[in-house]
mmCIF file of C-alpha atoms in Angstrom:
data_model
loop_
_atom_site.group_PDB
_atom_site.id
_atom_site.type_symbol
_atom_site.label_atom_id
_atom_site.label_comp_id
_atom_site.label_asym_id
_atom_site.label_seq_id
_atom_site.Cartn_x
_atom_site.Cartn_y
_atom_site.Cartn_z
ATOM 1 C CA MET A 219 115.244 99.929 81.083
ATOM 2 C CA SER A 220 118.269 102.527 81.457
ATOM 3 C CA LEU A 221 119.270 105.456 79.291
ATOM 4 C CA ALA A 222 121.891 103.019 77.420
ATOM 5 C CA HIS A 223 119.517 100.984 75.963
ATOM 6 C CA TYR A 224 118.024 103.503 74.053
ATOM 7 C CA PRO A 225 120.447 105.975 72.510
ATOM 8 C CA ILE A 226 118.537 107.440 70.006
ATOM 9 C CA SER A 227 114.583 107.895 71.418
ATOM 10 C CA PHE A 228 115.671 109.317 75.223
ATOM 11 C CA LEU A 229 111.776 109.461 76.234
ATOM 12 C CA ALA A 230 111.372 105.814 76.090
ATOM 13 C CA THR A 231 112.672 105.643 79.845
ATOM 14 C CA PRO A 232 109.967 108.343 80.749
ATOM 15 C CA ALA A 233 107.101 106.533 78.267
ATOM 16 C CA LEU A 234 107.983 103.322 80.176
ATOM 17 C CA LEU A 235 107.382 104.982 83.519
ATOM 18 C CA ILE A 236 104.077 106.183 82.566
ATOM 19 C CA PHE A 237 102.936 103.123 80.832
ATOM 20 C CA ALA A 238 103.672 101.085 84.151
ATOM 21 C CA LEU A 239 102.115 103.434 86.398
ATOM 22 C CA TRP A 240 98.936 103.090 83.732
ATOM 23 C CA LEU A 241 98.831 99.776 84.355
ATOM 24 C CA ASP A 242 99.140 99.827 88.294
ATOM 25 C CA ARG A 243 96.074 102.591 88.060
ATOM 26 C CA LEU A 244 94.250 100.035 85.619
ATOM 27 C CA LEU A 245 94.948 97.174 87.218
ATOM 28 C CA GLY A 246 96.347 97.528 90.620
ATOM 29 C CA GLU A 247 98.525 94.469 92.383
ATOM 30 C CA PRO A 248 97.369 90.944 91.027
ATOM 31 C CA GLY A 249 96.833 89.869 94.679
ATOM 32 C CA ARG A 250 97.452 86.479 95.758
ATOM 33 C CA TRP A 251 99.173 85.820 92.220
ATOM 34 C CA HIS A 252 101.558 88.316 92.374
ATOM 35 C CA PRO A 253 104.864 86.848 92.422
ATOM 36 C CA LEU A 254 106.007 88.570 95.483
ATOM 37 C CA VAL A 255 103.731 86.124 97.370
ATOM 38 C CA GLY A 256 105.617 82.917 96.113
ATOM 39 C CA PHE A 257 109.001 84.929 97.226
ATOM 40 C CA GLY A 258 107.816 85.631 100.335
ATOM 41 C CA ASN A 259 107.313 82.099 100.575
ATOM 42 C CA LEU A 260 110.439 81.238 99.426
ATOM 43 C CA ALA A 261 112.210 83.638 102.001
ATOM 44 C CA SER A 262 110.700 82.318 104.510
ATOM 45 C CA ALA A 263 111.327 78.410 103.898
ATOM 46 C CA LEU A 264 114.871 79.225 103.825
ATOM 47 C CA GLU A 265 114.739 81.225 107.065
ATOM 48 C CA LYS A 266 113.605 78.410 108.494
ATOM 49 C CA ARG A 267 115.984 76.595 107.677
ATOM 50 C CA LEU A 268 118.948 78.608 108.088
ATOM 51 C CA ASN A 269 118.079 80.829 110.850
ATOM 52 C CA ARG A 270 120.191 80.204 114.299
ATOM 53 C CA PRO A 271 119.515 82.661 116.294
ATOM 54 C CA HIS A 272 121.425 81.613 119.212
ATOM 55 C CA ALA A 273 124.688 81.708 117.119
ATOM 56 C CA PRO A 274 125.107 85.943 116.351
ATOM 57 C CA ARG A 275 127.699 85.538 114.080
ATOM 58 C CA LEU A 276 127.034 82.315 111.950
ATOM 59 C CA ALA A 277 123.337 83.732 111.606
ATOM 60 C CA ARG A 278 124.693 87.160 109.824
ATOM 61 C CA LEU A 279 126.460 85.347 107.791
ATOM 62 C CA LEU A 280 123.881 83.006 106.736
ATOM 63 C CA GLY A 281 121.033 85.919 106.584
ATOM 64 C CA LEU A 282 123.595 87.598 103.891
ATOM 65 C CA LEU A 283 123.899 83.841 102.180
ATOM 66 C CA ALA A 284 120.119 83.603 102.117
ATOM 67 C CA TRP A 285 119.568 87.378 100.863
ATOM 68 C CA LEU A 286 121.972 86.785 98.190
ATOM 69 C CA VAL A 287 120.552 83.317 96.691
ATOM 70 C CA LEU A 288 117.500 84.861 96.923
ATOM 71 C CA LEU A 289 118.338 87.890 94.673
ATOM 72 C CA LEU A 290 121.134 87.953 93.223
ATOM 73 C CA PRO A 291 120.041 85.001 90.607
ATOM 74 C CA ALA A 292 116.325 87.145 89.733
ATOM 75 C CA TRP A 293 118.481 90.237 89.123
ATOM 76 C CA VAL A 294 121.020 88.972 86.762
ATOM 77 C CA LEU A 295 118.019 86.886 84.847
ATOM 78 C CA ALA A 296 115.886 90.265 84.696
ATOM 79 C CA PHE A 297 119.159 91.883 83.899
ATOM 80 C CA TRP A 298 119.679 89.145 80.872
ATOM 81 C CA LEU A 299 116.402 89.065 79.818
ATOM 82 C CA THR A 300 115.582 93.176 79.542
ATOM 83 C CA GLN A 301 118.677 93.518 76.990
ATOM 84 C CA LEU A 302 116.597 91.075 74.156
ATOM 85 C CA THR A 303 114.718 92.955 71.305
ATOM 86 C CA TYR A 304 111.780 92.968 73.240
ATOM 87 C CA GLY A 305 113.317 93.610 76.908
ATOM 88 C CA TRP A 306 111.502 96.778 77.067
ATOM 89 C CA LEU A 307 108.375 95.051 77.964
ATOM 90 C CA LEU A 308 109.891 93.196 80.534
ATOM 91 C CA ASP A 309 110.883 96.475 81.746
ATOM 92 C CA VAL A 310 107.287 97.770 82.040
ATOM 93 C CA VAL A 311 106.031 94.323 83.548
ATOM 94 C CA LEU A 312 108.786 94.469 86.176
ATOM 95 C CA LEU A 313 108.170 97.944 87.280
ATOM 96 C CA TYR A 314 104.422 97.291 87.612
ATOM 97 C CA PHE A 315 105.600 94.427 89.930
ATOM 98 C CA ALA A 316 107.118 96.538 91.418
ATOM 99 C CA ILE A 317 105.328 99.581 92.449
ATOM 100 C CA GLY A 318 101.635 99.582 94.319
ATOM 101 C CA ALA A 319 100.709 103.039 94.038
ATOM 102 C CA ARG A 320 96.918 102.062 93.689
ATOM 103 C CA SER A 321 97.210 99.169 96.379
ATOM 104 C CA LEU A 322 98.362 101.849 98.861
ATOM 105 C CA LYS A 323 95.907 104.429 98.240
ATOM 106 C CA GLU A 324 93.127 101.815 98.450
ATOM 107 C CA HIS A 325 93.704 100.908 101.696
ATOM 108 C CA ALA A 326 94.377 104.235 102.553
ATOM 109 C CA LEU A 327 91.340 105.350 101.845
ATOM 110 C CA ARG A 328 89.675 102.161 102.951
ATOM 111 C CA ILE A 329 90.753 103.332 106.653
ATOM 112 C CA TYR A 330 89.346 107.097 105.594
ATOM 113 C CA HIS A 331 86.026 106.213 104.921
ATOM 114 C CA ALA A 332 85.305 103.878 108.015
ATOM 115 C CA LEU A 333 86.888 106.760 110.129
ATOM 116 C CA ALA A 334 84.795 109.509 108.303
ATOM 117 C CA GLN A 335 81.969 106.956 109.151
ATOM 118 C CA GLN A 336 83.224 107.059 112.945
ATOM 119 C CA ASP A 337 83.442 103.234 112.252
ATOM 120 C CA LEU A 338 86.462 102.477 114.862
ATOM 121 C CA PRO A 339 85.932 98.500 114.250
ATOM 122 C CA ALA A 340 86.132 98.539 110.787
ATOM 123 C CA ALA A 341 89.200 101.448 110.500
ATOM 124 C CA ARG A 342 91.156 99.261 113.182
ATOM 125 C CA GLN A 343 90.548 96.696 110.830
ATOM 126 C CA ALA A 344 91.775 98.247 107.499
ATOM 127 C CA VAL A 345 94.663 99.902 109.684
ATOM 128 C CA GLY A 346 95.819 96.741 110.973
ATOM 129 C CA MET A 347 96.299 95.461 107.186
ATOM 130 C CA ILE A 348 99.108 98.055 106.327
ATOM 131 C CA VAL A 349 100.948 98.478 109.775
ATOM 132 C CA SER A 350 102.657 95.962 112.002
ATOM 133 C CA ARG A 351 101.847 97.833 115.485
ATOM 134 C CA ASP A 352 98.917 96.695 117.531
ATOM 135 C CA THR A 353 95.702 98.468 116.512
ATOM 136 C CA ALA A 354 93.180 96.448 118.734
ATOM 137 C CA GLU A 355 93.269 99.361 121.219
ATOM 138 C CA LEU A 356 93.897 102.141 118.849
ATOM 139 C CA ASP A 357 91.446 104.985 118.934
ATOM 140 C CA GLU A 358 90.512 107.246 116.163
ATOM 141 C CA ARG A 359 93.916 109.300 116.560
ATOM 142 C CA GLY A 360 96.029 106.379 116.856
ATOM 143 C CA ILE A 361 94.188 104.893 113.706
ATOM 144 C CA ALA A 362 94.376 107.939 111.959
ATOM 145 C CA ALA A 363 98.323 108.525 112.378
ATOM 146 C CA ALA A 364 99.094 105.139 111.835
ATOM 147 C CA GLY A 365 97.690 105.447 108.535
ATOM 148 C CA VAL A 366 99.675 108.661 108.064
ATOM 149 C CA GLU A 367 102.617 107.203 108.444
ATOM 150 C CA SER A 368 102.327 104.209 106.545
ATOM 151 C CA VAL A 369 101.004 105.912 103.304
ATOM 152 C CA LEU A 370 104.245 107.798 103.783
ATOM 153 C CA GLU A 371 106.674 105.816 104.420
ATOM 154 C CA ASN A 372 105.439 103.134 101.809
ATOM 155 C CA GLY A 373 105.260 105.943 99.438
ATOM 156 C CA ASN A 374 108.694 105.263 99.392
ATOM 157 C CA ASP A 375 109.049 101.592 99.801
ATOM 158 C CA ALA A 376 106.184 101.145 97.533
ATOM 159 C CA ILE A 377 106.896 103.839 94.690
ATOM 160 C CA PHE A 378 109.934 106.429 94.549
ATOM 161 C CA GLY A 379 112.430 103.862 95.676
ATOM 162 C CA ALA A 380 110.911 101.633 92.804
ATOM 163 C CA ILE A 381 110.946 104.378 90.295
ATOM 164 C CA PHE A 382 114.492 105.466 90.991
ATOM 165 C CA TRP A 383 116.226 102.126 90.562
ATOM 166 C CA PHE A 384 113.895 101.812 87.527
ATOM 167 C CA VAL A 385 115.521 105.005 85.931
ATOM 168 C CA LEU A 386 119.406 103.670 86.904
ATOM 169 C CA LEU A 387 118.812 100.137 86.041
ATOM 170 C CA GLY A 388 116.011 99.272 83.898
ATOM 171 C CA GLY A 389 113.088 96.531 85.274
ATOM 172 C CA SER A 390 116.062 94.572 86.897
ATOM 173 C CA GLY A 391 117.001 97.602 89.507
ATOM 174 C CA ALA A 392 112.895 98.093 90.232
ATOM 175 C CA LEU A 393 113.217 94.397 90.615
ATOM 176 C CA LEU A 394 116.006 93.934 92.837
ATOM 177 C CA PHE A 395 114.930 96.973 94.662
ATOM 178 C CA ARG A 396 111.372 95.548 95.647
ATOM 179 C CA LEU A 397 112.545 92.365 96.761
ATOM 180 C CA ALA A 398 115.325 93.665 99.009
ATOM 181 C CA ASN A 399 112.901 96.091 100.847
ATOM 182 C CA THR A 400 110.486 92.948 100.679
ATOM 183 C CA LEU A 401 113.293 90.691 102.746
ATOM 184 C CA ASP A 402 114.051 94.050 105.013
ATOM 185 C CA ALA A 403 109.973 93.822 105.780
ATOM 186 C CA MET A 404 110.080 89.960 106.372
ATOM 187 C CA TRP A 405 113.673 89.808 108.290
ATOM 188 C CA GLY A 406 114.369 93.111 109.713
ATOM 189 C CA TYR A 407 113.331 93.149 112.820
ATOM 190 C CA ARG A 408 115.053 93.715 116.133
ATOM 191 C CA SER A 409 113.654 90.761 117.601
ATOM 192 C CA PRO A 410 115.600 87.684 119.163
ATOM 193 C CA ARG A 411 114.793 86.095 116.266
ATOM 194 C CA PHE A 412 115.720 88.199 113.108
ATOM 195 C CA LEU A 413 118.096 90.609 115.200
ATOM 196 C CA TYR A 414 121.240 88.493 113.600
ATOM 197 C CA PHE A 415 120.145 86.630 110.850
ATOM 198 C CA GLY A 416 118.241 89.818 109.230
ATOM 199 C CA TRP A 417 120.769 92.155 109.989
ATOM 200 C CA ALA A 418 122.189 92.474 106.166
ATOM 201 C CA ALA A 419 118.984 92.730 104.804
ATOM 202 C CA ALA A 420 117.998 95.644 106.952
ATOM 203 C CA ARG A 421 121.883 97.122 105.940
ATOM 204 C CA LEU A 422 121.436 96.551 102.303
ATOM 205 C CA ASP A 423 117.921 98.034 102.200
ATOM 206 C CA ASP A 424 119.312 101.003 103.911
ATOM 207 C CA LEU A 425 122.100 101.273 101.242
ATOM 208 C CA LEU A 426 119.558 100.840 98.397
ATOM 209 C CA ASN A 427 117.216 103.278 99.985
ATOM 210 C CA LEU A 428 119.897 106.117 100.999
ATOM 211 C CA ILE A 429 119.403 108.331 97.651
ATOM 212 C CA PRO A 430 115.615 107.552 97.278
ATOM 213 C CA ALA A 431 114.641 108.150 100.286
ATOM 214 C CA ARG A 432 115.949 111.701 100.262
ATOM 215 C CA LEU A 433 114.233 112.520 97.172
ATOM 216 C CA THR A 434 110.968 111.261 98.347
ATOM 217 C CA ALA A 435 111.356 113.209 101.408
ATOM 218 C CA LEU A 436 112.373 116.496 99.273
ATOM 219 C CA SER A 437 109.049 115.626 96.910
ATOM 220 C CA TYR A 438 106.793 115.811 100.007
ATOM 221 C CA ALA A 439 108.245 118.939 101.234
ATOM 222 C CA LEU A 440 107.406 120.746 97.725
ATOM 223 C CA CYS A 441 104.293 118.776 97.537
ATOM 224 C CA GLY A 442 102.610 119.761 101.075
ATOM 225 C CA HIS A 443 103.810 123.015 103.329
ATOM 226 C CA VAL A 444 107.223 123.921 101.485
ATOM 227 C CA ARG A 445 108.707 125.840 104.769
ATOM 228 C CA SER A 446 107.489 123.318 107.432
ATOM 229 C CA GLY A 447 108.272 120.164 105.698
ATOM 230 C CA PHE A 448 111.753 121.382 105.195
ATOM 231 C CA SER A 449 112.049 122.866 108.757
ATOM 232 C CA CYS A 450 110.749 119.036 110.213
ATOM 233 C CA TRP A 451 113.164 117.316 107.742
ATOM 234 C CA ARG A 452 116.279 119.088 108.811
ATOM 235 C CA GLN A 453 115.565 119.194 112.529
ATOM 236 C CA GLN A 454 113.457 116.121 113.308
ATOM 237 C CA ALA A 455 115.120 113.346 110.798
ATOM 238 C CA ARG A 456 118.084 112.335 112.937
ATOM 239 C CA LEU A 457 115.725 111.519 115.917
ATOM 240 C CA TRP A 458 114.045 109.069 114.313
ATOM 241 C CA TYR A 459 115.406 105.197 114.507
ATOM 242 C CA SER A 460 115.796 104.552 111.162
ATOM 243 C CA PRO A 461 117.753 106.611 108.964
ATOM 244 C CA ASN A 462 115.867 106.377 105.771
ATOM 245 C CA ALA A 463 112.436 106.483 107.288
ATOM 246 C CA GLY A 464 113.439 109.349 109.250
ATOM 247 C CA PRO A 465 113.546 111.994 106.487
ATOM 248 C CA VAL A 466 110.888 110.678 104.651
ATOM 249 C CA MET A 467 108.457 111.045 107.844
ATOM 250 C CA ALA A 468 109.477 114.170 109.093
ATOM 251 C CA ALA A 469 109.713 115.913 105.692
ATOM 252 C CA GLY A 470 105.944 114.148 105.390
ATOM 253 C CA ALA A 471 104.408 114.907 108.703
ATOM 254 C CA GLY A 472 105.918 118.963 108.328
ATOM 255 C CA ALA A 473 104.628 119.163 104.742
ATOM 256 C CA LEU A 474 100.815 117.945 106.203
ATOM 257 C CA GLN A 475 101.689 120.163 109.144
ATOM 258 C CA VAL A 476 100.522 116.918 111.844
ATOM 259 C CA THR A 477 102.286 115.378 114.350
ATOM 260 C CA LEU A 478 102.762 111.769 113.902
ATOM 261 C CA GLY A 479 105.246 109.412 116.159
ATOM 262 C CA GLY A 480 104.935 108.871 119.962
ATOM 263 C CA LYS A 481 103.448 106.073 122.125
ATOM 264 C CA ALA A 482 102.880 102.911 119.785
ATOM 265 C CA ARG A 483 102.246 99.434 120.603
ATOM 266 C CA TYR A 484 104.403 96.677 119.001
ATOM 267 C CA HIS A 485 103.655 92.791 119.707
ATOM 268 C CA GLY A 486 102.397 93.546 123.001
ATOM 269 C CA GLN A 487 104.905 95.944 124.148
ATOM 270 C CA ASP A 488 104.615 99.918 124.135
ATOM 271 C CA LYS A 489 107.375 102.024 122.380
ATOM 272 C CA VAL A 490 108.006 105.354 123.000
ATOM 273 C CA ARG A 491 109.144 106.791 119.541
ATOM 274 C CA PRO A 492 110.264 110.575 118.722
ATOM 275 C CA THR A 493 107.391 113.044 117.750
ATOM 276 C CA LEU A 494 107.567 114.610 114.195
ATOM 277 C CA GLY A 495 105.922 117.196 112.657
ATOM 278 C CA THR A 496 104.307 120.286 113.641
ATOM 279 C CA GLY A 497 100.451 121.034 114.577
ATOM 280 C CA PRO A 498 97.803 119.116 115.726
ATOM 281 C CA ALA A 499 97.615 115.218 115.729
ATOM 282 C CA ALA A 500 96.224 113.084 112.777
ATOM 283 C CA SER A 501 92.958 112.837 111.579
ATOM 284 C CA ALA A 502 91.059 111.573 108.887
ATOM 285 C CA ALA A 503 91.664 114.536 106.969
ATOM 286 C CA SER A 504 95.368 113.705 108.025
ATOM 287 C CA LEU A 505 95.006 110.800 105.816
ATOM 288 C CA HIS A 506 93.035 111.762 102.824
ATOM 289 C CA ALA A 507 95.499 114.640 102.711
ATOM 290 C CA ALA A 508 98.770 112.892 102.466
ATOM 291 C CA VAL A 509 97.234 110.270 99.717
ATOM 292 C CA ARG A 510 96.927 113.616 97.792
ATOM 293 C CA MET A 511 100.593 114.475 98.314
ATOM 294 C CA VAL A 512 101.829 110.884 97.032
ATOM 295 C CA ASP A 513 99.452 111.433 94.312
ATOM 296 C CA ARG A 514 101.306 115.059 93.608
ATOM 297 C CA SER A 515 104.544 113.613 94.068
ATOM 298 C CA ILE A 516 104.291 111.029 91.534
ATOM 299 C CA VAL A 517 103.288 113.609 88.952
ATOM 300 C CA LEU A 518 106.327 115.776 90.127
ATOM 301 C CA TRP A 519 108.762 112.533 89.681
ATOM 302 C CA CYS A 520 107.498 112.084 85.915
ATOM 303 C CA LEU A 521 107.727 115.386 85.242
ATOM 304 C CA VAL A 522 111.302 116.091 86.321
ATOM 305 C CA ILE A 523 112.150 112.336 84.515
ATOM 306 C CA PHE A 524 110.483 113.612 81.509
ATOM 307 C CA ILE A 525 112.081 117.209 81.745
ATOM 308 C CA ALA A 526 116.099 115.900 82.535
ATOM 309 C CA TYR A 527 115.607 112.817 79.547
ATOM 310 C CA ALA A 528 114.128 115.607 77.112
ATOM 311 C CA LEU A 529 117.224 117.833 77.449
ATOM 312 C CA ILE A 530 119.575 114.991 77.941
ATOM 313 C CA GLY A 531 118.221 114.135 74.288
ATOM 314 C CA ALA A 532 118.229 117.645 73.283
ATOM 315 C CA TYR A 533 122.013 117.662 74.261
ATOM 316 C CA TYR A 534 123.124 114.781 72.636
ATOM 317 C CA ALA A 535 120.651 115.677 69.265
#
């Protein structure tokens, strides 16, 4: 629900945001019944039918077409339904499905507790649930670093990006962002299979994430070690391979005062990534600190949104 929905009650948007966050905290993700599971299956089937990895131009065109076919009807339907009398209920439900704060926290703490108990096999298994890199040979530092990086990046993808688009476009905006992010996660690889077909999904996700990622980086810097967070963001963000993950990861690593990046193995191939942050290598304590920083950032976002809408309401009163 956007500002235009409720010209009288300017606090409706913050109230619905807090309601959706409360639902996520109470219920968590609905597991295999999550609508994204069905959406992912549909996207996978469509990709198998349309992808032409050996025809670059055609693959790019078909990838864009697949993105439009999967997202536009869902967004238009959601936008129309949220205009109805009780559309605010759907706004809450859509935002609840779009965010995954509790799930992210639970996964991160599962890794943390395994590391705290020095149970490396359990820690590798837990971190493998939220990262795409190979985890079989990771040591304690590698597991902790992978976990921290995932918490920082998914804080934007699974929480703050959805909140940003909810404030702008209501529940349909949160839905659009999460579906686009899901397609990027499925198709946005620079592998022979997805290099061309996933091009549109990756670029459009970058576009939708352009502002949210920088607001997430700002909130990390403000909710951690401020000077280090801003310094690493300014100096290191451009070094990262992703234009949006760079600010998020650099600011987050600096705010936590840990070193992230470096060598990682993906699908059997070693990849040397830029070094981000400052200070010692990540540890189990760093992972716990990252979770707390994301929690503080959620509170900060809610406060800023509440104050902004209250001021707008007072101005128009």
